[in-house]
Amino acid sequence: MRPSLKALAFAFGLMTALVGVTPAVEAAGGEIVIASVQGPPSLDAHVTNAQVARNITLHIYETLYARNENAEPVPDLAEGVSVSDDGLTYTFKLRQGVKFHNGKEMTSADVVASIERYRKIGVSPALVAAIDTVSAVSPYEVAIKLKVKQSVFLDNISSPRAPIAIYPTEEAAKGANEIQYIGTGPFKFVEYKPDSHVTLEKFADYVPNPAYQKRDGLAGKKEVLIDRVTFRFIPEAGARTAALESGAVQIVETVDGPTAERLRKDSKYVVHDVLPFAFQVIKFNHAQAPSDDVNFRKAVQAALDMQEVMEISYSGINQVDGGWVFPKSAFANDAGLDQYNVADFEKAKAFLSKSSYKGETVTFITDNLRPNVDIATVVQARLAEIGVKVDIKVADWPTTSKIGFTKTGWNFWTHGFGIEPFEGPGTVMSAFVGGNAQMVADPEIDRIAKEFYATLDDAQKKELFKQFQQRMYDNMVAIKAGNYGLFQVTSDKVKDFVPFRIPRMWGVTLAP
Amino acid sequence: MRDYLLRRLVSVIPVLFLVSLMSFAVIWIIPGDPTAAFLDASSTPEDVARLREMLGLDKPPLVQMAEWYGRVLTGDLGQSILLRIPVLSAILERLPLTLLLATLALILAVGLGVAAGTFAATRRGTWADQSVMSLALLGLSVPDFWLGLLLIVVFSVQLGWLPSGGYVPLLDDPLGWAKSMVLPTITLAVVQVGFIARMTRSAMLDVISQDFMRTADSKGLSGLYIILRHGLPNAMMPILTVTGIIAGALLGSAVVVEQVFALPGVGRLIIGGILSRDYPIIQGGLLFLTVIYLLINLVVDLLYATIDPRVRLE
């Protein structure tokens, strides 16, 4: 957008007393400033699974295993692991010479203390629920004994959701949110100014993992080539983009579609499409009529045109895909997909006539995130075509989630499933185990998940996941609308940035 | 005077009590709690319950309320759930920025508004009067968040003169500080300039038609002297009332401006508190803003007596 001459003249007149200089250009090495949507609820990695928090904490802390570029668990602080024949004991061999930011060397005592802390106060207790005991075998060996065999144990130990970060023993002895932010990561904590920014600086004593030659997801070779990184919290979307365009920040975590298209045409910026980033899910409440009726749920699925749903909500960055894992996953299959994206009102009406729906108004809850509200609106319009009345209730996230975690007050709830598909099929399933998402347990889902977690056989796991996906459609447990992505934008001065779920600041350089 | 002050200060107590009671009621009515800020959508109800217990939210609301009042009476506004620091510290840490922003905006608004209103009143019915009043109306009508973004686009993105947001502490970099305050101050002041200009014009028109103004004119005094010496002081009462209202309103508008310009002030603290249901921040913040608002009103009332000796504080 170019201002008119008059606007420029006005601006000039108003600002004559405050003639400034253009923003200073960062020197090589230098500091990268990232515009984030909001600040983290905590920098204690164990106690929050908020995305805004892990974007920062995964630069400060590390885990025994971490997810690689394909989201598979690979060694990070550990050199490797050996599993006992009965599949119950995992012995992790630790890397030697790994330093904490306070100068102390990491040993097995720190690992044991950190995992024990997570078992007590970790915000995703399911990750460590299978652990029976954790013990130090030697200064560089830790043995974890499980209560039962768990096929997803390494997935859990490497989860970035609320990472099982390794803290120094003395910090691990402290309660939730009481620690000093000391980890082993490539950046160390400098300053947290709430409502303003978090600043990290290069950890000079960091030794990149010698087992790797290059960056690989959240593991790999983490070589820091800049001096500092600041996460600046700018809640207003327009102000975030303006900060990028004025040179005040070099990376914006996410912009909307029209902004991405505008910036894409300007050679000063690079727009990175991170797709797929998350599932868009429409949950059903099975504890409340009429969504307790499978025929009603099938009527809803049959009425929806997923092309329309995804394009209206995530224009230009979506995939019409009904699989309950990302398309490139080894677990991707086509079970149940004949029931996906049907967009057939006649079929929908046929299901509806078999259901217990009596013309009552059903409730669709959503938080105020624009795409979610758009989806609720599209669903409302489509269902009106088959005679279903939908009342949309929009509130902020705390209110919506409070209602959505109970059995009354809602029939549909849409939101993204981000970290779950990234973590893999085990986590996706766990969202529906015991009726977590749908409020009424589905014995078939529970059975499949139990068998899936218990087997160490890959072929069997794939077969079980296929059964899970088929069941999701046959019982229409929830609707997977599609995959959406996000646009990360970097200034052309940021070199070697590779987009990932978490914007990684290692391996990145800043041109002068 | 002393009795008046005492009475006014005592009358603050029931207001504060009512405000705190209402903030508790609102918090109970609105569903959701601080766990939502820590957890994502696929967390289980058990995860939520466990975190509630960890954050001390599992106590019955009445117990929480009794504990809160007990603490407030000893001057302790409680501990922020998310920031993990005392609420009073969180507020005091951010207060200088918000007060400074509001003060700068108030000075700008009063200075420009009074000048524009007086100018228009002395040229009543002319094109100059019409132009100034049209501009004042425009200023009144512009939404502050939109104006803020427009100023960012022009002065930060296009011209590159001023930063698009963020705060630079005065002691770290005085020039950087000055630059970081320009756009937020203008954004905050523009609406109020229009308001004060219209009020000043109206008050001045009343005064200009008075006999003593004609007498001063017939004595051969200069026009500017008459306005400054005889006109403005007599028009000050309604302007002062409006300024008092504006001073309070600026604290409210600062919320929006702090959000647009990513400034870590009290407004943003309270908005963040509301969005994440950080109850102690909401309650403490509202109580604190109420105290400031009441103090501003008290100061305005005291100023009435100073400006107009006919006003007796009884």
Coordinates of N, CA and C in Angstrom, one line a residue, chain A residues 1-3 7-8 11-12 14-16 18-23 41-43 47-50 54 118-125 161 176-177 181 192-196 232-236 238-239 242-243 245-246 248 283 396-399 401-403 405 413 415-417 419-420 431 436, chain B residues 30-33 36-48 50-52 54-55 81-85 93-94 145 149-167 178-179 182-183 186 258-265 268-270 272 274-277:
Chain A
M1 N 0.8 -1.2 0.0 CA 0.0 0.0 0.0 C 0.9 1.2 0.0
R2 N 0.7 2.2 -0.9 CA 1.5 3.4 -1.0 C 0.6 4.5 -0.5
P3 N 1.0 5.4 0.4 CA 0.2 6.5 0.8 C 0.2 7.6 -0.3
A7 N -1.0 12.4 2.1 CA -0.8 11.7 3.4 C 0.6 11.9 3.8
L8 N 1.5 11.8 2.8 CA 3.0 11.9 3.1 C 3.3 13.3 3.6
A11 N 2.1 13.7 7.1 CA 3.0 12.9 8.0 C 4.2 13.7 8.2
F12 N 4.7 14.3 7.1 CA 6.0 15.1 7.2 C 5.8 16.3 8.1
L14 N 3.7 16.7 10.5 CA 3.5 16.3 11.9 C 4.7 15.9 12.6
M15 N 5.6 15.3 11.8 CA 6.8 14.7 12.4 C 8.1 15.5 12.3
T16 N 8.0 16.7 11.8 CA 9.3 17.5 11.6 C 10.1 17.5 12.8
L18 N 10.5 15.3 15.0 CA 10.9 14.0 15.4 C 11.5 13.2 14.3
V19 N 12.4 13.9 13.5 CA 13.0 13.2 12.4 C 13.8 12.1 12.9
G20 N 13.5 10.9 12.5 CA 14.2 9.7 13.0 C 15.2 9.2 12.0
V21 N 15.8 8.1 12.3 CA 16.7 7.4 11.4 C 16.0 6.1 11.1
T22 N 16.4 5.5 9.9 CA 15.8 4.2 9.6 C 16.3 3.2 10.6
P23 N 15.5 2.2 10.9 CA 16.0 1.2 11.9 C 17.3 0.6 11.6
P41 N 2.5 -19.0 29.0 CA 2.0 -19.0 30.3 C 3.1 -19.4 31.3
S42 N 4.1 -20.1 30.9 CA 5.2 -20.4 31.8 C 6.4 -20.8 30.9
L43 N 7.6 -20.6 31.5 CA 8.8 -21.1 30.8 C 9.3 -22.4 31.5
V47 N 5.3 -27.8 32.9 CA 3.9 -27.5 33.4 C 3.0 -26.8 32.3
T48 N 3.4 -26.7 31.1 CA 2.5 -26.2 30.1 C 2.6 -27.0 28.8
N49 N 1.5 -27.2 28.1 CA 1.6 -27.8 26.8 C 1.1 -26.7 25.7
A50 N 1.2 -25.5 26.1 CA 0.8 -24.4 25.2 C 1.9 -24.3 24.1
R54 N 6.2 -23.8 24.1 CA 7.2 -24.8 23.6 C 8.1 -24.1 22.5
Y118 N 8.6 -34.7 36.6 CA 7.5 -34.7 35.6 C 6.4 -35.7 36.1
R119 N 6.8 -36.8 36.7 CA 5.8 -37.7 37.1 C 4.9 -37.1 38.2
K120 N 5.5 -36.2 39.0 CA 4.8 -35.6 40.1 C 3.9 -34.4 39.5
I121 N 4.5 -33.6 38.7 CA 3.8 -32.3 38.4 C 3.6 -32.1 36.9
G122 N 4.1 -33.0 36.0 CA 4.1 -32.8 34.6 C 2.6 -32.6 34.1
V123 N 2.4 -31.7 33.2 CA 1.1 -31.4 32.8 C 0.5 -32.4 31.8
S124 N 1.3 -33.2 31.2 CA 0.8 -34.3 30.4 C 1.2 -35.7 31.0
P125 N 0.5 -36.0 32.1 CA 0.9 -37.2 32.9 C 0.9 -38.5 32.1
R161 N 5.2 -31.9 23.3 CA 3.9 -31.3 23.7 C 4.1 -30.5 25.0
A176 N 6.3 -26.5 40.7 CA 5.9 -26.0 39.4 C 6.1 -24.5 39.4
N177 N 6.7 -24.0 38.3 CA 6.9 -22.6 38.0 C 7.9 -22.0 39.0
Y181 N 15.4 -20.9 34.8 CA 15.3 -21.5 33.5 C 16.7 -21.9 33.0
Y192 N 12.9 -12.4 30.7 CA 11.5 -12.5 30.3 C 10.7 -11.3 30.9
K193 N 10.3 -10.5 30.0 CA 9.5 -9.3 30.4 C 8.1 -9.6 29.9
P194 N 7.2 -10.0 30.9 CA 5.8 -10.4 30.5 C 5.2 -9.3 29.7
D195 N 4.3 -9.7 28.8 CA 3.6 -8.8 27.9 C 4.5 -8.1 26.9
S196 N 5.8 -8.4 27.0 CA 6.7 -7.7 26.1 C 7.6 -8.7 25.3
R232 N 9.2 -11.5 20.6 CA 8.4 -10.3 21.0 C 6.9 -10.6 20.8
F233 N 6.2 -10.3 21.8 CA 4.7 -10.6 21.8 C 3.9 -9.4 21.3
I234 N 3.4 -9.6 20.1 CA 2.6 -8.6 19.4 C 1.2 -9.2 19.1
P235 N 0.2 -8.9 20.0 CA -1.1 -9.6 19.8 C -1.8 -9.2 18.5
E236 N -1.6 -8.0 18.1 CA -2.4 -7.5 17.0 C -1.8 -7.9 15.6
G238 N -2.1 -7.0 12.5 CA -1.7 -6.0 11.6 C -0.3 -5.4 12.1
A239 N -0.2 -5.2 13.4 CA 1.0 -4.7 14.0 C 2.2 -5.6 13.8
A242 N 3.3 -5.2 10.3 CA 4.0 -3.9 10.2 C 5.4 -3.9 10.8
A243 N 5.5 -4.7 11.9 CA 6.8 -4.8 12.6 C 7.8 -5.4 11.6
E245 N 7.6 -5.4 8.3 CA 7.8 -4.5 7.1 C 8.7 -3.3 7.5
S246 N 8.6 -3.0 8.8 CA 9.5 -1.8 9.2 C 10.9 -2.3 9.6
A248 N 11.6 -4.1 12.3 CA 11.7 -4.3 13.7 C 11.8 -5.7 14.1
K283 N -15.7 -32.0 16.8 CA -16.1 -33.0 17.7 C -17.6 -33.1 17.9
D396 N -14.5 -16.8 24.2 CA -13.0 -17.0 24.1 C -12.6 -18.4 24.5
W397 N -11.3 -18.7 24.4 CA -10.9 -20.1 24.6 C -11.2 -20.6 26.0
P398 N -10.9 -19.9 27.0 CA -11.1 -20.5 28.4 C -12.6 -20.9 28.6
T399 N -13.5 -20.0 28.1 CA -14.9 -20.3 28.2 C -15.3 -21.5 27.4
S401 N -13.5 -23.9 26.1 CA -12.9 -25.2 26.5 C -13.5 -25.7 27.8
K402 N -13.9 -24.8 28.7 CA -14.5 -25.2 29.9 C -15.8 -25.9 29.6
I403 N -16.6 -25.4 28.7 CA -17.8 -26.0 28.3 C -17.5 -27.4 27.6
F405 N -15.2 -29.4 27.9 CA -14.6 -30.5 28.7 C -15.8 -31.1 29.6
W413 N -18.1 -29.1 18.6 CA -17.0 -28.2 19.0 C -15.9 -28.4 18.0
H415 N -12.1 -27.3 16.6 CA -10.8 -26.7 16.8 C -9.7 -27.5 16.1
G416 N -8.5 -27.0 16.2 CA -7.4 -27.7 15.6 C -6.8 -28.8 16.5
F417 N -6.3 -29.8 15.9 CA -5.5 -30.8 16.5 C -4.1 -30.7 16.0
I419 N -0.6 -30.7 17.8 CA 0.5 -31.5 18.3 C 0.2 -33.0 18.2
E420 N -1.1 -33.3 18.2 CA -1.5 -34.8 18.2 C -1.0 -35.5 17.0
A431 N -6.6 -39.2 22.3 CA -7.6 -38.1 22.4 C -9.0 -38.6 22.5
N436 N -12.6 -39.2 26.1 CA -12.0 -37.9 26.4 C -12.6 -36.8 25.6
Chain B
I30 N -18.6 -16.1 34.3 CA -18.0 -16.5 33.1 C -17.3 -17.8 33.3
P31 N -17.6 -18.8 32.4 CA -17.0 -20.1 32.6 C -15.5 -20.0 32.2
G32 N -14.7 -21.0 32.6 CA -13.3 -21.0 32.2 C -12.5 -20.7 33.4
D33 N -11.3 -21.2 33.4 CA -10.3 -20.9 34.5 C -8.9 -20.9 33.9
A36 N -6.9 -23.2 31.2 CA -7.0 -23.1 29.7 C -5.7 -22.5 29.1
A37 N -5.1 -21.7 29.8 CA -3.8 -21.1 29.3 C -2.7 -22.1 29.2
F38 N -2.7 -23.0 30.1 CA -1.6 -24.0 30.2 C -1.9 -25.2 29.3
L39 N -3.2 -25.5 29.0 CA -3.5 -26.8 28.4 C -4.1 -26.7 27.0
D40 N -3.8 -27.7 26.1 CA -4.4 -27.6 24.8 C -5.7 -28.4 24.8
A41 N -6.3 -28.4 23.6 CA -7.7 -28.9 23.5 C -7.8 -30.4 23.7
S42 N -6.8 -31.2 23.6 CA -6.9 -32.6 23.8 C -6.5 -33.1 25.1
S43 N -6.3 -32.1 26.0 CA -6.0 -32.5 27.4 C -7.3 -33.1 28.0
T44 N -7.1 -34.0 28.9 CA -8.2 -34.8 29.5 C -8.8 -34.0 30.7
P45 N -10.1 -34.3 31.0 CA -10.6 -33.6 32.2 C -9.7 -33.9 33.5
E46 N -9.1 -35.1 33.5 CA -8.2 -35.4 34.6 C -7.0 -34.5 34.7
D47 N -6.4 -34.2 33.5 CA -5.3 -33.2 33.4 C -5.7 -31.9 34.0
V48 N -6.9 -31.5 33.6 CA -7.5 -30.2 34.0 C -7.6 -30.2 35.6
R50 N -6.1 -32.0 37.8 CA -4.8 -32.1 38.4 C -4.1 -30.7 38.4
L51 N -4.2 -30.0 37.3 CA -3.6 -28.7 37.2 C -4.4 -27.7 38.1
R52 N -5.7 -27.8 38.2 CA -6.5 -26.9 39.1 C -6.0 -27.1 40.5
M54 N -3.0 -28.1 41.4 CA -1.7 -27.5 41.5 C -1.7 -26.0 41.7
L55 N -2.7 -25.4 41.0 CA -2.7 -23.9 41.0 C -3.6 -23.4 42.1
I81 N -1.4 -15.9 39.0 CA -1.3 -17.4 38.7 C -0.3 -17.6 37.6
L82 N -0.3 -16.8 36.6 CA 0.5 -17.0 35.4 C 1.9 -16.4 35.6
L83 N 1.9 -15.1 36.1 CA 3.2 -14.5 36.2 C 4.0 -14.9 37.4
R84 N 3.3 -15.5 38.4 CA 3.9 -16.0 39.7 C 4.7 -14.9 40.4
I85 N 4.1 -13.7 40.4 CA 4.7 -12.6 41.2 C 3.5 -11.9 41.9
E93 N 4.9 -2.4 38.4 CA 6.0 -2.5 37.4 C 5.5 -1.9 36.1
R94 N 4.2 -2.0 35.8 CA 3.7 -1.6 34.5 C 3.0 -0.2 34.6
F145 N -8.0 1.9 17.6 CA -7.2 0.8 17.1 C -6.9 0.9 15.6
L149 N -3.1 1.6 13.8 CA -2.6 0.8 12.7 C -2.2 1.7 11.5
L150 N -3.1 2.7 11.2 CA -2.8 3.6 10.1 C -1.5 4.3 10.4
L151 N -1.3 4.8 11.6 CA -0.1 5.6 11.9 C 1.1 4.6 11.8
I152 N 1.0 3.4 12.2 CA 2.1 2.4 12.0 C 2.5 2.3 10.6
V153 N 1.4 2.1 9.7 CA 1.7 1.9 8.3 C 2.4 3.1 7.7
V154 N 1.9 4.3 8.1 CA 2.5 5.5 7.5 C 3.9 5.8 8.1
F155 N 4.0 5.9 9.4 CA 5.3 6.3 10.0 C 6.3 5.3 10.3
S156 N 5.9 4.0 10.4 CA 6.9 3.0 10.6 C 7.2 2.2 9.3
V157 N 6.1 1.8 8.6 CA 6.4 0.9 7.4 C 6.8 1.8 6.2
Q158 N 6.1 2.9 5.9 CA 6.4 3.6 4.7 C 7.5 4.6 4.9
L159 N 7.5 5.4 6.0 CA 8.5 6.4 6.2 C 9.7 5.9 7.1
G160 N 9.4 4.9 7.9 CA 10.5 4.3 8.7 C 11.1 5.3 9.7
W161 N 10.2 6.2 10.2 CA 10.7 7.2 11.1 C 10.6 6.7 12.6
L162 N 9.5 6.0 12.8 CA 9.2 5.6 14.2 C 9.0 4.1 14.3
P163 N 9.3 3.6 15.5 CA 9.1 2.1 15.7 C 7.6 1.7 15.6
S164 N 7.3 0.5 15.2 CA 6.0 0.1 15.0 C 5.3 -0.4 16.3
G165 N 6.2 -0.5 17.3 CA 5.6 -1.0 18.6 C 6.8 -1.3 19.5
G166 N 6.4 -1.8 20.7 CA 7.4 -2.2 21.7 C 7.8 -1.0 22.5
Y167 N 8.4 -1.2 23.7 CA 8.7 -0.1 24.6 C 10.2 -0.1 24.9
A178 N 11.6 8.2 23.5 CA 10.8 9.3 22.9 C 10.1 8.8 21.6
K179 N 10.9 8.1 20.8 CA 10.3 7.6 19.5 C 9.2 6.6 19.8
V182 N 5.7 8.2 20.7 CA 5.1 9.2 19.8 C 3.7 8.7 19.3
L183 N 3.8 7.6 18.6 CA 2.6 7.1 17.9 C 1.5 6.7 18.9
I186 N -0.1 9.9 20.2 CA -1.0 10.6 19.3 C -2.3 9.7 19.1
E258 N -2.2 0.0 24.1 CA -1.1 -0.9 24.5 C -1.1 -2.2 23.7
Q259 N -2.3 -2.7 23.4 CA -2.5 -3.9 22.6 C -1.9 -3.7 21.2
V260 N -2.3 -2.6 20.6 CA -1.9 -2.4 19.2 C -0.4 -2.2 19.1
F261 N 0.2 -1.4 20.1 CA 1.6 -1.1 20.0 C 2.5 -2.0 20.9
A262 N 1.9 -3.1 21.3 CA 2.6 -4.1 22.1 C 3.4 -3.5 23.3
L263 N 2.7 -2.6 24.0 CA 3.3 -2.0 25.2 C 3.0 -2.7 26.4
P264 N 3.9 -3.0 27.3 CA 3.6 -3.7 28.5 C 3.1 -2.8 29.6
G265 N 1.9 -2.4 29.5 CA 1.3 -1.5 30.5 C 0.2 -2.2 31.3
R268 N -2.7 -3.9 29.3 CA -2.4 -5.2 28.6 C -2.3 -6.2 29.7
L269 N -1.9 -5.9 30.9 CA -1.8 -6.8 32.0 C -3.2 -7.3 32.3
I270 N -4.2 -6.4 32.4 CA -5.5 -6.8 32.8 C -6.2 -7.6 31.6
G272 N -4.7 -9.4 29.4 CA -4.1 -10.7 29.5 C -4.6 -11.5 30.6
I274 N -7.6 -11.2 31.9 CA -9.0 -11.7 31.6 C -9.0 -12.8 30.6
L275 N -8.1 -12.7 29.6 CA -8.1 -13.8 28.5 C -7.6 -15.1 29.1
S276 N -6.7 -15.0 30.1 CA -6.2 -16.3 30.7 C -6.9 -16.6 32.0
R277 N -7.9 -15.8 32.4 CA -8.6 -16.0 33.7 C -7.6 -16.0 34.9

